[in-house]
CSV table of C-alpha atoms in Angstrom, one decimal:
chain,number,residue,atom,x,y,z
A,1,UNK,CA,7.9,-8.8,-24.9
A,2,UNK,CA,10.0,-11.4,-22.2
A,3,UNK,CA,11.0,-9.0,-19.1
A,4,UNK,CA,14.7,-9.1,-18.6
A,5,UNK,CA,17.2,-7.6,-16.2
A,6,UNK,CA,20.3,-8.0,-15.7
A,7,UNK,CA,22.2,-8.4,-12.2
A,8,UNK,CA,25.1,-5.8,-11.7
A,9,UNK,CA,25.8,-6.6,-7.6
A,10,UNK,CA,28.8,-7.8,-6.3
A,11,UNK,CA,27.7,-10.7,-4.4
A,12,UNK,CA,25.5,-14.1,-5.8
A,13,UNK,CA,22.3,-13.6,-4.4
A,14,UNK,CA,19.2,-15.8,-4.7
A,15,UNK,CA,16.9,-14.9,-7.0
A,16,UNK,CA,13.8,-15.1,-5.5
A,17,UNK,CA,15.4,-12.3,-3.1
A,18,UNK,CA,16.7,-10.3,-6.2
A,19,UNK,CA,13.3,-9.9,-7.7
A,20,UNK,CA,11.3,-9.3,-4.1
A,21,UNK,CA,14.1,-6.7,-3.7
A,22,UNK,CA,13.8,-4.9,-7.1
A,23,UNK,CA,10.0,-4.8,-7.0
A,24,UNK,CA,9.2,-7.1,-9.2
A,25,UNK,CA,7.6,-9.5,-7.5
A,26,UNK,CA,7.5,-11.1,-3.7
A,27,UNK,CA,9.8,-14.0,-2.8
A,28,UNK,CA,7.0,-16.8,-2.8
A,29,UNK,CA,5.6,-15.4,-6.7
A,30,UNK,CA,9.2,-15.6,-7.5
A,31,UNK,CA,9.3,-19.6,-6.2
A,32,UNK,CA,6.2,-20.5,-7.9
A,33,UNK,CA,7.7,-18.7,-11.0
A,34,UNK,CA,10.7,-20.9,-11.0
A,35,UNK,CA,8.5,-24.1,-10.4
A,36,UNK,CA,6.7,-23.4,-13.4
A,37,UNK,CA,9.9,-23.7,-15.6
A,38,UNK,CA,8.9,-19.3,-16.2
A,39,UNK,CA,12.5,-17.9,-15.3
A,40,UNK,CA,15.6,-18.2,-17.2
A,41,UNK,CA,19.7,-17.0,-16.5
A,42,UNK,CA,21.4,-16.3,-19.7
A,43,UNK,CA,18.8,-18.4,-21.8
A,44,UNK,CA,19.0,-21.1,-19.3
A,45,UNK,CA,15.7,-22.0,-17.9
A,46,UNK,CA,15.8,-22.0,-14.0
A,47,UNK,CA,14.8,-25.3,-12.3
A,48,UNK,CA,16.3,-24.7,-8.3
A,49,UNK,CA,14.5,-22.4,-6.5
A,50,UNK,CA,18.0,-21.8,-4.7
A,51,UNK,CA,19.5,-20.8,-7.5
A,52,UNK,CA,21.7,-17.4,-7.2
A,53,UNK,CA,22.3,-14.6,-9.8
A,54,UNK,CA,25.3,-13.7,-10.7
A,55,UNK,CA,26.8,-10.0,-11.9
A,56,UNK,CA,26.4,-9.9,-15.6
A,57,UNK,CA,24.0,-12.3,-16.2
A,58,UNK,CA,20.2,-11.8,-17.1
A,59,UNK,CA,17.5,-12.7,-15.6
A,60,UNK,CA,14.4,-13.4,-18.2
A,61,UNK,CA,10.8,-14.1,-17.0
A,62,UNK,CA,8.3,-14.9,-20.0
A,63,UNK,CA,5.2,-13.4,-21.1
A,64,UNK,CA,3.4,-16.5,-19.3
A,65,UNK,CA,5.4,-14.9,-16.4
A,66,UNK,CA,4.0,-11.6,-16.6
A,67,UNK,CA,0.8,-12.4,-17.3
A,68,UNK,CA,1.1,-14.7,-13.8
A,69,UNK,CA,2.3,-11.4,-11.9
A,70,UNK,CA,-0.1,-9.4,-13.5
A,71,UNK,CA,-3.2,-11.1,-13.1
A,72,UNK,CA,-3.6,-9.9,-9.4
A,73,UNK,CA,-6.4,-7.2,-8.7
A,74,UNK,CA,-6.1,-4.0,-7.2
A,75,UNK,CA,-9.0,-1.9,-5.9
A,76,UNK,CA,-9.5,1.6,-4.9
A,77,UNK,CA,-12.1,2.4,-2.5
A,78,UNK,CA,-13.3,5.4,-1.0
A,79,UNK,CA,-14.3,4.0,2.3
A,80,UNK,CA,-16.8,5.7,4.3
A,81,UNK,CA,-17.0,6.2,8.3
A,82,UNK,CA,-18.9,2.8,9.5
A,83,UNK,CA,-16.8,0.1,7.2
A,84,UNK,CA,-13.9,-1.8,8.7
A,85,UNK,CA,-10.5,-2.3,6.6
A,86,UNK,CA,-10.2,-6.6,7.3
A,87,UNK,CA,-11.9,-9.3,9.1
A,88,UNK,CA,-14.7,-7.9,10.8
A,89,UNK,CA,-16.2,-8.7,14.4
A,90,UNK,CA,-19.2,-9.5,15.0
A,91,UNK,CA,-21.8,-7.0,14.0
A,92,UNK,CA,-19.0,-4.9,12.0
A,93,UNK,CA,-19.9,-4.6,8.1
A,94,UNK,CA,-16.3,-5.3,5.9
A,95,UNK,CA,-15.4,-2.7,3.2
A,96,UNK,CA,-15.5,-5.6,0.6
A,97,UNK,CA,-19.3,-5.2,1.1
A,98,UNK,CA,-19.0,-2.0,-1.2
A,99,UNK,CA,-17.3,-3.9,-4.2
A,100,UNK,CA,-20.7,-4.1,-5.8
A,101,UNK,CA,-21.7,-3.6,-9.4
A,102,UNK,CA,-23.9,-0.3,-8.3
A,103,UNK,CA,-21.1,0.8,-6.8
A,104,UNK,CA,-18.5,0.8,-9.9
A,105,UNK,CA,-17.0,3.7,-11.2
A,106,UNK,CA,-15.3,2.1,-13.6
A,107,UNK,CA,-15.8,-0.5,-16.4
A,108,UNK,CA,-13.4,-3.0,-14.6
A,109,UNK,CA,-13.8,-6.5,-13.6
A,110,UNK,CA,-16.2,-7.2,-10.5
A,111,UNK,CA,-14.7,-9.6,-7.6
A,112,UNK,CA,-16.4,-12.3,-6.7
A,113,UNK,CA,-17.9,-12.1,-3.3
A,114,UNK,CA,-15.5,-15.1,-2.3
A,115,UNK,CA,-12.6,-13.5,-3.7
A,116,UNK,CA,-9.6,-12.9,-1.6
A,117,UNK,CA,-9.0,-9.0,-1.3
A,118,UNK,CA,-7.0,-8.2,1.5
A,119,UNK,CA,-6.6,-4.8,2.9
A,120,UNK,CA,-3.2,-3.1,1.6
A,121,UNK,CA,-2.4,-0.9,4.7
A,122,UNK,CA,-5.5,-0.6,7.4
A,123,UNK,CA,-8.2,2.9,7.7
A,124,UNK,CA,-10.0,2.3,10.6
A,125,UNK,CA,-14.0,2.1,10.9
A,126,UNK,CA,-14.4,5.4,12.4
A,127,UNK,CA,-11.8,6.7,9.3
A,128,UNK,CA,-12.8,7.4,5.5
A,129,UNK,CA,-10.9,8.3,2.5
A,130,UNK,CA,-9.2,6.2,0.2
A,131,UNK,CA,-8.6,2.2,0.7
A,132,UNK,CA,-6.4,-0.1,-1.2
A,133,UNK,CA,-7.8,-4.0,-1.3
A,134,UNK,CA,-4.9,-6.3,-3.2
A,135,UNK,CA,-4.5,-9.7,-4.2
A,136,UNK,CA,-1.1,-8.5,-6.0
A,137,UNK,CA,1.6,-9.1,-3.9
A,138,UNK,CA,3.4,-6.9,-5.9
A,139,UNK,CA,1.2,-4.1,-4.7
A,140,UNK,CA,1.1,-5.3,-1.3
A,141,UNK,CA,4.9,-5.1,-1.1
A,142,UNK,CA,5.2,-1.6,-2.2
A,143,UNK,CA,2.6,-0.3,0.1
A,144,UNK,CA,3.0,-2.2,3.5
A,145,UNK,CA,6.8,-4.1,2.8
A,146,UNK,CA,9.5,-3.5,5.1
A,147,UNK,CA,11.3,-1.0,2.6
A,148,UNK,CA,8.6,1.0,1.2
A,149,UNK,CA,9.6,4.8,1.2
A,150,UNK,CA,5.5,5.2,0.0
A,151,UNK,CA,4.3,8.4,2.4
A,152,UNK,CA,0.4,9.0,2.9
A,153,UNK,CA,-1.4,11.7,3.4
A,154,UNK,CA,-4.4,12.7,5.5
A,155,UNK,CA,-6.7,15.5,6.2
A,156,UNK,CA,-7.7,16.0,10.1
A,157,UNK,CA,-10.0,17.6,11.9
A,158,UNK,CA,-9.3,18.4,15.7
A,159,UNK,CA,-10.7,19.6,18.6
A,160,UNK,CA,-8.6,21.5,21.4
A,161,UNK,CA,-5.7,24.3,21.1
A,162,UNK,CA,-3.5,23.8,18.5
A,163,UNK,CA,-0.1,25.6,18.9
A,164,UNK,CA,3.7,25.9,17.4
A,165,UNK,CA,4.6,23.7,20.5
A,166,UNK,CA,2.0,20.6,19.7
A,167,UNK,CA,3.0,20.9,16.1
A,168,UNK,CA,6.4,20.4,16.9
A,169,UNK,CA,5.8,17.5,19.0
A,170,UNK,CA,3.8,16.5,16.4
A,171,UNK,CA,6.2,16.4,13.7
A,172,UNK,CA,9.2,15.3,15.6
A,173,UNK,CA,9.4,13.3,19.0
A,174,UNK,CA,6.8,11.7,19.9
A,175,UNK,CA,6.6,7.7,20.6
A,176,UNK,CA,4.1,4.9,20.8
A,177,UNK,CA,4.6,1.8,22.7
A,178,UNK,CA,8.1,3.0,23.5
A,179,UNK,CA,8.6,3.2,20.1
A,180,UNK,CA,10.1,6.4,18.7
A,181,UNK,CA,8.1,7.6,15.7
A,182,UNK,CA,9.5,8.4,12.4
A,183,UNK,CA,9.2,12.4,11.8
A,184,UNK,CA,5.8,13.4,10.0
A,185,UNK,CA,5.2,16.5,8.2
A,186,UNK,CA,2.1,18.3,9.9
A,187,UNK,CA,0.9,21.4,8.4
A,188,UNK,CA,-2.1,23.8,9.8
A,189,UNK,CA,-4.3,24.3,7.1
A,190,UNK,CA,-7.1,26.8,8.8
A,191,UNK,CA,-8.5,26.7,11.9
A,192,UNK,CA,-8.9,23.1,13.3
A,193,UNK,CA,-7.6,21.4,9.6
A,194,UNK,CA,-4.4,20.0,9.9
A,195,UNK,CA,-2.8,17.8,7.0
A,196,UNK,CA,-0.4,15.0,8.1
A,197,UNK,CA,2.0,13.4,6.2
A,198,UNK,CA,3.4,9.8,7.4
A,199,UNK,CA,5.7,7.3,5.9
A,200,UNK,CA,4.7,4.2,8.6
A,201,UNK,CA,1.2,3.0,9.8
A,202,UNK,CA,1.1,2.2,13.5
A,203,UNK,CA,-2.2,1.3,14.7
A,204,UNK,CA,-4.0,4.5,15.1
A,205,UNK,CA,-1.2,6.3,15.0
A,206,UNK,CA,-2.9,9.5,14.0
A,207,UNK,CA,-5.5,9.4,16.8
A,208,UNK,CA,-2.7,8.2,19.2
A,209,UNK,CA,-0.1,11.4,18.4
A,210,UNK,CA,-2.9,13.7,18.6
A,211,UNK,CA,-3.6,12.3,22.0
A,212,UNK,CA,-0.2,12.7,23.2
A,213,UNK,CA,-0.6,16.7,22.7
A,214,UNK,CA,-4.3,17.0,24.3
A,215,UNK,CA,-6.0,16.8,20.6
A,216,UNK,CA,-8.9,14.1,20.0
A,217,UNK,CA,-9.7,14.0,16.5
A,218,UNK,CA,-13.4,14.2,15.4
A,219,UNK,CA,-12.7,13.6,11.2
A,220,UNK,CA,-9.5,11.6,9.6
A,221,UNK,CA,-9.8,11.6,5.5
A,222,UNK,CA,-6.7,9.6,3.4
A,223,UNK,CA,-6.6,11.4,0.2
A,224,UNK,CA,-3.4,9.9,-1.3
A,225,UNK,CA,-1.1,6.9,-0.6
A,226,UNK,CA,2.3,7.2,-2.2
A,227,UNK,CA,1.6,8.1,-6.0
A,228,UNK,CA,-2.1,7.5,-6.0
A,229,UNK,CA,-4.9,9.9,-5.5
A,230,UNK,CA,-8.0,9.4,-4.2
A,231,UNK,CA,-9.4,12.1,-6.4
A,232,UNK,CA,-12.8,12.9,-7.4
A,233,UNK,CA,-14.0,9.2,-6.7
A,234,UNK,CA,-16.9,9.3,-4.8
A,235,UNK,CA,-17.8,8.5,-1.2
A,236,UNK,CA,-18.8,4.2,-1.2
A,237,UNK,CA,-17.3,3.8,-5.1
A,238,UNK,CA,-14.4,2.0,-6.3
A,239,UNK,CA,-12.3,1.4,-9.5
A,240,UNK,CA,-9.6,-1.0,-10.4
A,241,UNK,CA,-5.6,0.9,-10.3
A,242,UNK,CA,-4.3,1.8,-14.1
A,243,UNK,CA,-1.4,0.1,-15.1
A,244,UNK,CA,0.0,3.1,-15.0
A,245,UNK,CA,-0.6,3.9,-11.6
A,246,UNK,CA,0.4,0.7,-10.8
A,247,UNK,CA,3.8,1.2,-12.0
A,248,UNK,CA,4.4,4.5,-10.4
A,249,UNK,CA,3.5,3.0,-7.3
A,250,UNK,CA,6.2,0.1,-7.3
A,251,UNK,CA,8.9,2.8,-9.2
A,252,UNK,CA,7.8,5.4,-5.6
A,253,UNK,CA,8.2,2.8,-2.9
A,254,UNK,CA,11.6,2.4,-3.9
A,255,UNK,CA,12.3,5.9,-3.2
């Protein structure tokens, strides 16, 4: 069955920016949509790739449309310590490296080794836990766009004194690159465990805010981004995201 929606703002607005703005797909899927002749108004097929919606009238994308939005692949990976998220330096072994047929845990489709599978949000070399790699800019929208309410969470291991005060500071107050950082939900588990809770991704940002309160951690694990677990997957395996998961994870970034 055709997906269909119909527009109920106040203003005209393109529709490439309606459908990037409802999830549905990014801006540039939604161009190559329209060039394709796949997107009607009101059983009118869309030819201008300026074209705007209007309030009350439907917007239909066919099933050669959905297939098109669709066909992207997602991976999740648990990434051990030692693999690097994107493009690697010299000497540095990629995570794509692991999207091998030993490796499977599922019965899913295995990317070719030329395949493009970028990193959807980064986990640095000397971080493991659970990696998303995305050609669906779908996916990639409701993980890393502007607008994504999608929190993560991590387990951490420190070293040094934790106290009230350091948590506090933790959770509230602290700033990179004279930046002020968006408040984070830090729990003590026991002893040197904490859990951290983020909704943005600043480069390091964990290792940086533990700095800032004389901590150095010495283990960072992801265990869930947004709806998604990593779960029982094991260390160096991957499996393709259910359609279900999938969805919840574009309904969750919307808040």
């Amino acid at each position: 069955m055709a997906f269909t929606r119909t527009y109920d703002g106040d203003e005209p607005v393109r529709i490439n920016k309606w459908l990037g703005q409802s999830g549905v797909c990014s801006r540039r899927e939604a161009e190559g949509l329209i060039a394709e002749g796949l997107v009607s108004i009101d059983g009118e097929v869309v030819t201008d790739a300026g074209r705007k919606i209007e309030k009350g009238q439907t917007l239909t994308l066919n099933n050669d449309a959905e297939e098109a939005l669709a066909s992207g692949v997602t991976i999740l990976l648990h990434k051990p310590v030692g693999y690097v998220s994107g493009q690697p330096e010299p000497g540095k072994i990629p995570a794509v490296r692991l999207l091998s047929f030993k490796n499977r845990a599922d019965e899913g489709y295995i990317p070719r080794r030329d395949e493009s599978l970028p990193p959807i949000g980064r986990l640095d070399e000397d971080s493991r836990g659970l990696l998303m790699l995305s050609s669906d800019g779908v996916v990639a929208k409701a993980v890393i766009g502007p607008t994504s309410e999608l929190d993560k969470e991590y387990l951490v291991t420190v070293s040094g004194t934790i106290t009230e005060s350091k948590l506090a500071k933790l959770r509230h107050g602290l700033e990179l690159d004279g930046r002020k950082l968006r408040p984070a939900k830090v729990t003590l588990i026991r002893g040197q465990n904490l859990k951290f809770i983020l909704k943005e991704g600043r480069k390091r940002q964990i290792r940086r805010m533990c700095e800032l309160v004389g901590l150095e951690v010495t283990d960072l694990f992801r265990t869930r981004i947004g709806p998604i677990q990593l779960g029982p997957l094991p260390e160096g395996q991957w499996r393709h995201i259910t359609p279900e998961e999938r969805d919840a994870l574009i309904k969750a970034s919307a808040g």
